[in-house]
Amino acid sequence: MKETGKYQPYNYFQLMEVSLRELLVEKGIVTEAQVAATVEDMRNRTPERGARVVAHAWSDPEFKRKLLADGTRACEELGLDVPALRLVAVENTPAVHNMIVCTLCSCYPRMLLGIPPDWYKSRNYRSRAVREPRAVLAEFGLDLPDEMKIRVHDSTADMRYLVLPMRPAGTEGWSEQQLAAIVSRDCMIGVAVPRIA
Amino acid sequence: MAASELSARFRPGERVRVRKVYPLGHIRTPFYIRGRSGVVERLCGAFGNPEELAQMRSGEPKQPLYRVRFLQTEVWPGYRGNPEDALEVEIFQHWLE
């Protein structure tokens, strides 16, 4: 958006945010510095974190085994804090494709993927992903063969999900950095698969 | 007081049915899965009951939480796709029978 320098009044939600924040600071419940640090921390969580986990799992079979057994602990090993909520990694294979949705709201592995995309929170995706996953995936440009089973994971409670995509052929000998570069956010939600450019 | 939790009544592989009831309040069991049968995929642990937590209560005793696997063809009449396509949903124990 172009900065016009014109005065724009706060909208309802901005006003609520400012009022609540100022009250909390005034009452000594939080400090401005804590609010700023938390916002900064949220901004720093990007899908690159998840891609690092995937690339490491592709490169280290022992780590992959741990990730599938206990996602939270495996991520801690990489120095990634996955607080309170448990991470379940689900593995794509030639026989099974996984995709993630939260039909009730917008539960999302924010600790690894950051802020969810708008479509993930849309009523359209949330209602159709569980009802007609193949049609939804086709709209994302992913046509899966009928023989491949689709498993849709509805994040209804305390678990959070990460799809571990299949490592594409032709990436033998790649470094973890090279591998991480082809793992997009959508691959880890399960609406895309990694491809070599 | 130490946190209390209920012991798990179901095992992985066991067939379960989601209760078909419609209480009011903050419920984490989607409407579409109520009354459907599936198989316990895993026990996730015990977690505060969200229906209690939403009322600002303690959420205790903690409820065992399961991931239950449902066949799409058993959830949606006329589902088109691989007959083994599945849906996995987290369901708290008090919603299972």
PDB file of C-alpha atoms in Angstrom:
ATOM      1  CA  MET A   1       0.000   0.000   0.000  1.00  0.00           C
ATOM      2  CA  LYS A   2       1.232   3.484  -0.833  1.00  0.00           C
ATOM      3  CA  GLU A   3       1.996   5.669   2.156  1.00  0.00           C
ATOM      4  CA  THR A   4       0.030   8.847   1.604  1.00  0.00           C
ATOM      5  CA  GLY A   5       0.913  10.484   4.876  1.00  0.00           C
ATOM      6  CA  LYS A   6      -2.776  11.259   5.382  1.00  0.00           C
ATOM      7  CA  TYR A   7      -4.303  10.809   8.793  1.00  0.00           C
ATOM      8  CA  GLN A   8      -6.364   7.614   9.013  1.00  0.00           C
ATOM      9  CA  PRO A   9      -8.550   7.054  12.077  1.00  0.00           C
ATOM     10  CA  TYR A  10      -8.209   3.691  13.806  1.00  0.00           C
ATOM     11  CA  ASN A  11     -10.768   1.086  12.870  1.00  0.00           C
ATOM     12  CA  TYR A  12     -12.653  -0.846  15.552  1.00  0.00           C
ATOM     13  CA  PHE A  13     -10.113  -3.640  15.989  1.00  0.00           C
ATOM     14  CA  GLN A  14      -7.095  -1.326  15.980  1.00  0.00           C
ATOM     15  CA  LEU A  15      -8.761   0.782  18.618  1.00  0.00           C
ATOM     16  CA  MET A  16      -9.520  -2.298  20.746  1.00  0.00           C
ATOM     17  CA  GLU A  17      -5.913  -3.470  20.417  1.00  0.00           C
ATOM     18  CA  VAL A  18      -4.455  -0.129  21.442  1.00  0.00           C
ATOM     19  CA  SER A  19      -6.896   0.268  24.352  1.00  0.00           C
ATOM     20  CA  LEU A  20      -6.240  -3.215  25.697  1.00  0.00           C
ATOM     21  CA  ARG A  21      -2.471  -2.919  25.312  1.00  0.00           C
ATOM     22  CA  GLU A  22      -2.339   0.466  27.030  1.00  0.00           C
ATOM     23  CA  LEU A  23      -4.489  -0.773  29.880  1.00  0.00           C
ATOM     24  CA  LEU A  24      -2.288  -3.839  30.405  1.00  0.00           C
ATOM     25  CA  VAL A  25       0.814  -1.665  30.458  1.00  0.00           C
ATOM     26  CA  GLU A  26      -0.812   0.911  32.739  1.00  0.00           C
ATOM     27  CA  LYS A  27      -1.805  -1.802  35.205  1.00  0.00           C
ATOM     28  CA  GLY A  28       1.717  -3.201  35.155  1.00  0.00           C
ATOM     29  CA  ILE A  29       0.675  -6.604  33.771  1.00  0.00           C
ATOM     30  CA  VAL A  30       3.024  -6.360  30.786  1.00  0.00           C
ATOM     31  CA  THR A  31       5.590  -3.834  29.623  1.00  0.00           C
ATOM     32  CA  GLU A  32       5.822  -2.198  26.190  1.00  0.00           C
ATOM     33  CA  ALA A  33       9.139  -3.997  25.737  1.00  0.00           C
ATOM     34  CA  GLN A  34       7.520  -7.398  26.353  1.00  0.00           C
ATOM     35  CA  VAL A  35       4.793  -6.666  23.810  1.00  0.00           C
ATOM     36  CA  ALA A  36       7.399  -5.602  21.236  1.00  0.00           C
ATOM     37  CA  ALA A  37       9.523  -8.695  21.908  1.00  0.00           C
ATOM     38  CA  THR A  38       6.503 -11.000  21.501  1.00  0.00           C
ATOM     39  CA  VAL A  39       5.494  -9.384  18.211  1.00  0.00           C
ATOM     40  CA  GLU A  40       9.093  -9.692  17.034  1.00  0.00           C
ATOM     41  CA  ASP A  41       9.144 -13.345  18.038  1.00  0.00           C
ATOM     42  CA  MET A  42       5.938 -14.031  16.095  1.00  0.00           C
ATOM     43  CA  ARG A  43       7.387 -12.313  13.018  1.00  0.00           C
ATOM     44  CA  ASN A  44      10.503 -14.448  13.261  1.00  0.00           C
ATOM     45  CA  ARG A  45       8.545 -17.662  12.999  1.00  0.00           C
ATOM     46  CA  THR A  46       8.455 -18.397   9.297  1.00  0.00           C
ATOM     47  CA  PRO A  47       8.059 -21.551   7.198  1.00  0.00           C
ATOM     48  CA  GLU A  48      11.861 -21.692   6.912  1.00  0.00           C
ATOM     49  CA  ARG A  49      11.806 -23.307  10.353  1.00  0.00           C
ATOM     50  CA  GLY A  50       9.586 -26.138   9.164  1.00  0.00           C
ATOM     51  CA  ALA A  51      11.660 -26.510   5.991  1.00  0.00           C
ATOM     52  CA  ARG A  52      14.763 -26.960   8.129  1.00  0.00           C
ATOM     53  CA  VAL A  53      13.055 -29.775  10.023  1.00  0.00           C
ATOM     54  CA  VAL A  54      11.986 -31.481   6.784  1.00  0.00           C
ATOM     55  CA  ALA A  55      15.415 -31.142   5.165  1.00  0.00           C
ATOM     56  CA  HIS A  56      17.055 -32.585   8.263  1.00  0.00           C
ATOM     57  CA  ALA A  57      14.623 -35.510   8.314  1.00  0.00           C
ATOM     58  CA  TRP A  58      15.402 -36.197   4.646  1.00  0.00           C
ATOM     59  CA  SER A  59      19.122 -36.198   5.375  1.00  0.00           C
ATOM     60  CA  ASP A  60      19.202 -38.081   8.652  1.00  0.00           C
ATOM     61  CA  PRO A  61      17.122 -41.284   8.906  1.00  0.00           C
ATOM     62  CA  GLU A  62      17.564 -41.438  12.672  1.00  0.00           C
ATOM     63  CA  PHE A  63      16.175 -37.904  13.050  1.00  0.00           C
ATOM     64  CA  LYS A  64      13.290 -38.808  10.756  1.00  0.00           C
ATOM     65  CA  ARG A  65      12.457 -41.781  12.949  1.00  0.00           C
ATOM     66  CA  LYS A  66      12.455 -39.548  16.032  1.00  0.00           C
ATOM     67  CA  LEU A  67      10.382 -36.874  14.279  1.00  0.00           C
ATOM     68  CA  LEU A  68       7.669 -39.358  13.358  1.00  0.00           C
ATOM     69  CA  ALA A  69       7.711 -40.879  16.850  1.00  0.00           C
ATOM     70  CA  ASP A  70       7.629 -37.589  18.792  1.00  0.00           C
ATOM     71  CA  GLY A  71       7.634 -34.397  16.745  1.00  0.00           C
ATOM     72  CA  THR A  72       7.945 -32.074  19.716  1.00  0.00           C
ATOM     73  CA  ARG A  73      11.074 -33.714  21.093  1.00  0.00           C
ATOM     74  CA  ALA A  74      12.695 -34.004  17.682  1.00  0.00           C
ATOM     75  CA  CYS A  75      12.223 -30.267  17.096  1.00  0.00           C
ATOM     76  CA  GLU A  76      13.691 -29.454  20.485  1.00  0.00           C
ATOM     77  CA  GLU A  77      16.766 -31.335  19.350  1.00  0.00           C
ATOM     78  CA  LEU A  78      17.087 -28.800  16.515  1.00  0.00           C
ATOM     79  CA  GLY A  79      16.755 -25.961  18.999  1.00  0.00           C
ATOM     80  CA  LEU A  80      13.170 -25.244  17.965  1.00  0.00           C
ATOM     81  CA  ASP A  81      10.880 -24.703  20.889  1.00  0.00           C
ATOM     82  CA  VAL A  82       7.429 -26.186  20.382  1.00  0.00           C
ATOM     83  CA  PRO A  83       5.671 -25.043  23.538  1.00  0.00           C
ATOM     84  CA  ALA A  84       2.643 -26.666  25.140  1.00  0.00           C
ATOM     85  CA  LEU A  85       1.114 -28.095  22.000  1.00  0.00           C
ATOM     86  CA  ARG A  86       2.327 -31.413  20.643  1.00  0.00           C
ATOM     87  CA  LEU A  87       3.657 -31.764  17.154  1.00  0.00           C
ATOM     88  CA  VAL A  88       2.622 -34.774  15.078  1.00  0.00           C
ATOM     89  CA  ALA A  89       4.603 -35.229  11.868  1.00  0.00           C
ATOM     90  CA  VAL A  90       2.800 -37.246   9.191  1.00  0.00           C
ATOM     91  CA  GLU A  91       4.794 -38.800   6.386  1.00  0.00           C
ATOM     92  CA  ASN A  92       3.873 -38.771   2.725  1.00  0.00           C
ATOM     93  CA  THR A  93       4.739 -42.007   0.921  1.00  0.00           C
ATOM     94  CA  PRO A  94       4.085 -43.271  -2.604  1.00  0.00           C
ATOM     95  CA  ALA A  95       0.886 -44.827  -1.173  1.00  0.00           C
ATOM     96  CA  VAL A  96      -0.381 -42.084   1.176  1.00  0.00           C
ATOM     97  CA  HIS A  97      -0.698 -38.313   0.889  1.00  0.00           C
ATOM     98  CA  ASN A  98      -1.446 -36.226   3.991  1.00  0.00           C
ATOM     99  CA  MET A  99      -3.074 -32.839   4.291  1.00  0.00           C
ATOM    100  CA  ILE A 100      -3.854 -30.606   7.261  1.00  0.00           C
ATOM    101  CA  VAL A 101      -6.912 -28.550   8.117  1.00  0.00           C
ATOM    102  CA  CYS A 102      -8.616 -27.131  11.169  1.00  0.00           C
ATOM    103  CA  THR A 103     -12.346 -27.271  10.525  1.00  0.00           C
ATOM    104  CA  LEU A 104     -13.220 -25.580  13.828  1.00  0.00           C
ATOM    105  CA  CYS A 105     -10.998 -22.504  13.625  1.00  0.00           C
ATOM    106  CA  SER A 106      -7.445 -22.055  12.357  1.00  0.00           C
ATOM    107  CA  CYS A 107      -5.144 -24.288  14.460  1.00  0.00           C
ATOM    108  CA  TYR A 108      -1.827 -24.349  12.664  1.00  0.00           C
ATOM    109  CA  PRO A 109       1.771 -25.292  13.546  1.00  0.00           C
ATOM    110  CA  ARG A 110       2.716 -21.641  14.033  1.00  0.00           C
ATOM    111  CA  MET A 111       5.913 -22.580  15.844  1.00  0.00           C
ATOM    112  CA  LEU A 112       7.195 -24.082  12.596  1.00  0.00           C
ATOM    113  CA  LEU A 113       5.236 -22.321   9.847  1.00  0.00           C
ATOM    114  CA  GLY A 114       4.498 -18.866  11.285  1.00  0.00           C
ATOM    115  CA  ILE A 115       1.209 -17.145  10.584  1.00  0.00           C
ATOM    116  CA  PRO A 116      -1.291 -19.208   8.540  1.00  0.00           C
ATOM    117  CA  PRO A 117      -2.223 -18.038   5.048  1.00  0.00           C
ATOM    118  CA  ASP A 118      -5.686 -16.472   4.677  1.00  0.00           C
ATOM    119  CA  TRP A 119      -7.023 -19.371   2.614  1.00  0.00           C
ATOM    120  CA  TYR A 120      -6.224 -21.781   5.464  1.00  0.00           C
ATOM    121  CA  LYS A 121      -8.636 -19.830   7.664  1.00  0.00           C
ATOM    122  CA  SER A 122     -11.322 -19.520   4.979  1.00  0.00           C
ATOM    123  CA  ARG A 123     -14.648 -21.279   5.375  1.00  0.00           C
ATOM    124  CA  ASN A 124     -14.192 -22.664   1.862  1.00  0.00           C
ATOM    125  CA  TYR A 125     -10.961 -24.546   2.638  1.00  0.00           C
ATOM    126  CA  ARG A 126     -12.021 -25.587   6.136  1.00  0.00           C
ATOM    127  CA  SER A 127     -15.308 -27.104   5.059  1.00  0.00           C
ATOM    128  CA  ARG A 128     -14.200 -28.664   1.775  1.00  0.00           C
ATOM    129  CA  ALA A 129     -10.823 -30.127   2.796  1.00  0.00           C
ATOM    130  CA  VAL A 130     -12.552 -32.816   4.851  1.00  0.00           C
ATOM    131  CA  ARG A 131     -15.436 -33.367   2.420  1.00  0.00           C
ATOM    132  CA  GLU A 132     -13.757 -33.387  -0.996  1.00  0.00           C
ATOM    133  CA  PRO A 133      -9.982 -33.289  -0.468  1.00  0.00           C
ATOM    134  CA  ARG A 134      -9.201 -34.458  -3.997  1.00  0.00           C
ATOM    135  CA  ALA A 135     -11.130 -31.584  -5.560  1.00  0.00           C
ATOM    136  CA  VAL A 136      -9.456 -29.103  -3.199  1.00  0.00           C
ATOM    137  CA  LEU A 137      -5.982 -30.455  -3.994  1.00  0.00           C
ATOM    138  CA  ALA A 138      -6.730 -30.271  -7.730  1.00  0.00           C
ATOM    139  CA  GLU A 139      -7.519 -26.577  -7.272  1.00  0.00           C
ATOM    140  CA  PHE A 140      -4.062 -26.178  -5.737  1.00  0.00           C
ATOM    141  CA  GLY A 141      -2.671 -27.828  -8.875  1.00  0.00           C
ATOM    142  CA  LEU A 142      -2.100 -31.183  -7.236  1.00  0.00           C
ATOM    143  CA  ASP A 143      -3.776 -34.048  -9.072  1.00  0.00           C
ATOM    144  CA  LEU A 144      -3.185 -37.236  -7.142  1.00  0.00           C
ATOM    145  CA  PRO A 145      -3.650 -40.650  -8.735  1.00  0.00           C
ATOM    146  CA  ASP A 146      -6.710 -42.597  -7.522  1.00  0.00           C
ATOM    147  CA  GLU A 147      -4.455 -45.350  -6.166  1.00  0.00           C
ATOM    148  CA  MET A 148      -2.905 -42.910  -3.726  1.00  0.00           C
ATOM    149  CA  LYS A 149      -4.781 -42.728  -0.425  1.00  0.00           C
ATOM    150  CA  ILE A 150      -5.463 -39.317   1.065  1.00  0.00           C
ATOM    151  CA  ARG A 151      -5.401 -38.792   4.803  1.00  0.00           C
ATOM    152  CA  VAL A 152      -6.875 -35.525   6.007  1.00  0.00           C
ATOM    153  CA  HIS A 153      -5.906 -34.469   9.527  1.00  0.00           C
ATOM    154  CA  ASP A 154      -8.382 -32.223  11.301  1.00  0.00           C
ATOM    155  CA  SER A 155      -6.565 -30.325  14.085  1.00  0.00           C
ATOM    156  CA  THR A 156      -9.459 -30.209  16.501  1.00  0.00           C
ATOM    157  CA  ALA A 157      -7.624 -30.171  19.831  1.00  0.00           C
ATOM    158  CA  ASP A 158      -4.110 -30.057  21.302  1.00  0.00           C
ATOM    159  CA  MET A 159      -2.036 -31.600  18.489  1.00  0.00           C
ATOM    160  CA  ARG A 160      -0.469 -29.643  15.653  1.00  0.00           C
ATOM    161  CA  TYR A 161       0.505 -31.270  12.378  1.00  0.00           C
ATOM    162  CA  LEU A 162       3.373 -31.067   9.946  1.00  0.00           C
ATOM    163  CA  VAL A 163       3.407 -32.948   6.673  1.00  0.00           C
ATOM    164  CA  LEU A 164       6.742 -34.573   5.934  1.00  0.00           C
ATOM    165  CA  PRO A 165       6.747 -34.552   2.125  1.00  0.00           C
ATOM    166  CA  MET A 166       8.530 -37.129  -0.044  1.00  0.00           C
ATOM    167  CA  ARG A 167      12.034 -36.158  -1.052  1.00  0.00           C
ATOM    168  CA  PRO A 168      11.983 -35.634  -4.813  1.00  0.00           C
ATOM    169  CA  ALA A 169      14.173 -37.791  -7.038  1.00  0.00           C
ATOM    170  CA  GLY A 170      17.177 -35.934  -8.392  1.00  0.00           C
ATOM    171  CA  THR A 171      18.128 -34.378  -5.046  1.00  0.00           C
ATOM    172  CA  GLU A 172      20.721 -36.989  -4.137  1.00  0.00           C
ATOM    173  CA  GLY A 173      23.790 -35.413  -2.610  1.00  0.00           C
ATOM    174  CA  TRP A 174      22.067 -32.078  -1.950  1.00  0.00           C
ATOM    175  CA  SER A 175      22.964 -30.166   1.216  1.00  0.00           C
ATOM    176  CA  GLU A 176      20.287 -29.576   3.841  1.00  0.00           C
ATOM    177  CA  GLN A 177      20.232 -25.910   2.809  1.00  0.00           C
ATOM    178  CA  GLN A 178      19.549 -26.811  -0.821  1.00  0.00           C
ATOM    179  CA  LEU A 179      16.852 -29.242   0.266  1.00  0.00           C
ATOM    180  CA  ALA A 180      15.171 -26.749   2.607  1.00  0.00           C
ATOM    181  CA  ALA A 181      14.884 -24.289  -0.290  1.00  0.00           C
ATOM    182  CA  ILE A 182      12.440 -26.558  -2.164  1.00  0.00           C
ATOM    183  CA  VAL A 183      10.202 -27.184   0.879  1.00  0.00           C
ATOM    184  CA  SER A 184       7.475 -24.550   0.722  1.00  0.00           C
ATOM    185  CA  ARG A 185       4.876 -23.760   3.352  1.00  0.00           C
ATOM    186  CA  ASP A 186       2.180 -25.393   1.206  1.00  0.00           C
ATOM    187  CA  CYS A 187       4.195 -28.632   1.009  1.00  0.00           C
ATOM    188  CA  MET A 188       4.125 -28.827   4.799  1.00  0.00           C
ATOM    189  CA  ILE A 189       0.352 -28.222   4.915  1.00  0.00           C
ATOM    190  CA  GLY A 190      -0.012 -30.922   2.275  1.00  0.00           C
ATOM    191  CA  VAL A 191      -1.570 -28.910  -0.549  1.00  0.00           C
ATOM    192  CA  ALA A 192       1.603 -29.073  -2.657  1.00  0.00           C
ATOM    193  CA  VAL A 193       4.605 -31.344  -3.104  1.00  0.00           C
ATOM    194  CA  PRO A 194       8.244 -30.264  -3.431  1.00  0.00           C
ATOM    195  CA  ARG A 195       9.494 -30.023  -7.000  1.00  0.00           C
ATOM    196  CA  ILE A 196      12.846 -29.317  -8.518  1.00  0.00           C
ATOM    197  CA  ALA A 197      12.799 -26.176 -10.642  1.00  0.00           C
TER     198      ALA A 197
ATOM    199  CA  MET B   1      -3.533 -29.830  44.389  1.00  0.00           C
ATOM    200  CA  ALA B   2      -1.932 -32.186  41.905  1.00  0.00           C
ATOM    201  CA  ALA B   3      -3.468 -32.276  38.443  1.00  0.00           C
ATOM    202  CA  SER B   4      -5.942 -35.096  38.097  1.00  0.00           C
ATOM    203  CA  GLU B   5      -6.497 -37.063  34.951  1.00  0.00           C
ATOM    204  CA  LEU B   6      -8.699 -39.904  33.853  1.00  0.00           C
ATOM    205  CA  SER B   7      -7.160 -43.156  32.683  1.00  0.00           C
ATOM    206  CA  ALA B   8      -7.452 -44.175  29.043  1.00  0.00           C
ATOM    207  CA  ARG B   9     -10.359 -46.511  28.266  1.00  0.00           C
ATOM    208  CA  PHE B  10      -9.526 -47.220  24.624  1.00  0.00           C
ATOM    209  CA  ARG B  11      -6.507 -48.734  22.909  1.00  0.00           C
ATOM    210  CA  PRO B  12      -5.005 -48.121  19.488  1.00  0.00           C
ATOM    211  CA  GLY B  13      -6.783 -50.302  16.931  1.00  0.00           C
ATOM    212  CA  GLU B  14     -10.028 -50.348  18.890  1.00  0.00           C
ATOM    213  CA  ARG B  15     -13.240 -49.423  17.096  1.00  0.00           C
ATOM    214  CA  VAL B  16     -15.041 -46.470  18.647  1.00  0.00           C
ATOM    215  CA  ARG B  17     -18.060 -44.318  17.913  1.00  0.00           C
ATOM    216  CA  VAL B  18     -18.365 -40.585  18.447  1.00  0.00           C
ATOM    217  CA  ARG B  19     -21.381 -39.743  20.577  1.00  0.00           C
ATOM    218  CA  LYS B  20     -24.190 -38.140  18.628  1.00  0.00           C
ATOM    219  CA  VAL B  21     -25.156 -35.419  21.062  1.00  0.00           C
ATOM    220  CA  TYR B  22     -25.461 -31.685  20.683  1.00  0.00           C
ATOM    221  CA  PRO B  23     -24.631 -29.895  23.933  1.00  0.00           C
ATOM    222  CA  LEU B  24     -24.230 -26.129  23.962  1.00  0.00           C
ATOM    223  CA  GLY B  25     -20.977 -24.365  24.652  1.00  0.00           C
ATOM    224  CA  HIS B  26     -17.405 -24.516  23.412  1.00  0.00           C
ATOM    225  CA  ILE B  27     -17.123 -27.978  21.871  1.00  0.00           C
ATOM    226  CA  ARG B  28     -14.054 -29.284  20.039  1.00  0.00           C
ATOM    227  CA  THR B  29     -15.861 -32.228  18.431  1.00  0.00           C
ATOM    228  CA  PRO B  30     -16.907 -31.208  14.903  1.00  0.00           C
ATOM    229  CA  PHE B  31     -20.577 -31.730  13.996  1.00  0.00           C
ATOM    230  CA  TYR B  32     -19.723 -33.751  10.884  1.00  0.00           C
ATOM    231  CA  ILE B  33     -18.047 -36.511  12.880  1.00  0.00           C
ATOM    232  CA  ARG B  34     -20.712 -37.023  15.551  1.00  0.00           C
ATOM    233  CA  GLY B  35     -22.346 -40.430  15.328  1.00  0.00           C
ATOM    234  CA  ARG B  36     -19.546 -41.774  13.083  1.00  0.00           C
ATOM    235  CA  SER B  37     -17.400 -44.816  13.830  1.00  0.00           C
ATOM    236  CA  GLY B  38     -13.670 -45.124  13.408  1.00  0.00           C
ATOM    237  CA  VAL B  39     -10.561 -46.768  14.781  1.00  0.00           C
ATOM    238  CA  VAL B  40      -8.250 -45.353  17.460  1.00  0.00           C
ATOM    239  CA  GLU B  41      -4.994 -44.401  15.694  1.00  0.00           C
ATOM    240  CA  ARG B  42      -3.158 -43.343  18.841  1.00  0.00           C
ATOM    241  CA  LEU B  43      -3.564 -42.007  22.334  1.00  0.00           C
ATOM    242  CA  CYS B  44      -2.150 -38.463  22.386  1.00  0.00           C
ATOM    243  CA  GLY B  45      -2.024 -38.012  26.161  1.00  0.00           C
ATOM    244  CA  ALA B  46      -4.347 -36.327  28.634  1.00  0.00           C
ATOM    245  CA  PHE B  47      -5.319 -32.686  28.225  1.00  0.00           C
ATOM    246  CA  GLY B  48      -7.524 -30.177  29.985  1.00  0.00           C
ATOM    247  CA  ASN B  49     -11.156 -30.569  28.972  1.00  0.00           C
ATOM    248  CA  PRO B  50     -11.748 -27.618  26.588  1.00  0.00           C
ATOM    249  CA  GLU B  51     -15.452 -27.487  27.458  1.00  0.00           C
ATOM    250  CA  GLU B  52     -14.498 -26.777  31.080  1.00  0.00           C
ATOM    251  CA  LEU B  53     -11.547 -24.514  30.261  1.00  0.00           C
ATOM    252  CA  ALA B  54     -13.848 -22.348  28.125  1.00  0.00           C
ATOM    253  CA  GLN B  55     -15.927 -21.700  31.272  1.00  0.00           C
ATOM    254  CA  MET B  56     -12.791 -20.539  33.125  1.00  0.00           C
ATOM    255  CA  ARG B  57     -12.756 -23.733  35.159  1.00  0.00           C
ATOM    256  CA  SER B  58      -9.721 -25.951  35.736  1.00  0.00           C
ATOM    257  CA  GLY B  59     -10.373 -28.441  32.936  1.00  0.00           C
ATOM    258  CA  GLU B  60      -9.727 -31.261  35.369  1.00  0.00           C
ATOM    259  CA  PRO B  61      -9.815 -34.138  35.492  1.00  0.00           C
ATOM    260  CA  LYS B  62      -7.793 -34.099  32.296  1.00  0.00           C
ATOM    261  CA  GLN B  63      -9.366 -36.091  29.494  1.00  0.00           C
ATOM    262  CA  PRO B  64      -7.453 -38.635  27.436  1.00  0.00           C
ATOM    263  CA  LEU B  65      -7.272 -37.381  23.857  1.00  0.00           C
ATOM    264  CA  TYR B  66      -7.239 -39.773  20.903  1.00  0.00           C
ATOM    265  CA  ARG B  67      -6.607 -39.499  17.211  1.00  0.00           C
ATOM    266  CA  VAL B  68      -9.359 -41.478  15.572  1.00  0.00           C
ATOM    267  CA  ARG B  69      -9.191 -42.598  11.942  1.00  0.00           C
ATOM    268  CA  PHE B  70     -12.447 -42.613   9.977  1.00  0.00           C
ATOM    269  CA  LEU B  71     -12.939 -43.911   6.455  1.00  0.00           C
ATOM    270  CA  GLN B  72     -14.206 -41.107   4.241  1.00  0.00           C
ATOM    271  CA  THR B  73     -16.817 -43.435   2.751  1.00  0.00           C
ATOM    272  CA  GLU B  74     -18.232 -43.950   6.249  1.00  0.00           C
ATOM    273  CA  VAL B  75     -18.311 -40.242   7.004  1.00  0.00           C
ATOM    274  CA  TRP B  76     -19.792 -38.861   3.788  1.00  0.00           C
ATOM    275  CA  PRO B  77     -22.442 -40.744   1.818  1.00  0.00           C
ATOM    276  CA  GLY B  78     -21.453 -40.820  -1.843  1.00  0.00           C
ATOM    277  CA  TYR B  79     -17.788 -39.940  -1.166  1.00  0.00           C
ATOM    278  CA  ARG B  80     -15.765 -40.169  -4.370  1.00  0.00           C
ATOM    279  CA  GLY B  81     -12.127 -41.131  -4.254  1.00  0.00           C
ATOM    280  CA  ASN B  82     -10.030 -44.032  -3.045  1.00  0.00           C
ATOM    281  CA  PRO B  83     -12.184 -46.223  -0.749  1.00  0.00           C
ATOM    282  CA  GLU B  84      -9.318 -46.116   1.752  1.00  0.00           C
ATOM    283  CA  ASP B  85      -9.189 -42.311   1.896  1.00  0.00           C
ATOM    284  CA  ALA B  86      -9.358 -41.393   5.559  1.00  0.00           C
ATOM    285  CA  LEU B  87      -9.964 -38.567   7.978  1.00  0.00           C
ATOM    286  CA  GLU B  88      -8.134 -38.346  11.281  1.00  0.00           C
ATOM    287  CA  VAL B  89      -9.709 -36.275  14.014  1.00  0.00           C
ATOM    288  CA  GLU B  90      -8.695 -35.606  17.618  1.00  0.00           C
ATOM    289  CA  ILE B  91     -11.495 -36.645  19.948  1.00  0.00           C
ATOM    290  CA  PHE B  92     -11.608 -36.454  23.744  1.00  0.00           C
ATOM    291  CA  GLN B  93     -12.511 -39.622  25.618  1.00  0.00           C
ATOM    292  CA  HIS B  94     -15.839 -38.386  26.970  1.00  0.00           C
ATOM    293  CA  TRP B  95     -17.024 -38.091  23.365  1.00  0.00           C
ATOM    294  CA  LEU B  96     -16.271 -41.721  22.542  1.00  0.00           C
ATOM    295  CA  GLU B  97     -18.262 -44.868  23.196  1.00  0.00           C
TER     296      GLU B  97
END
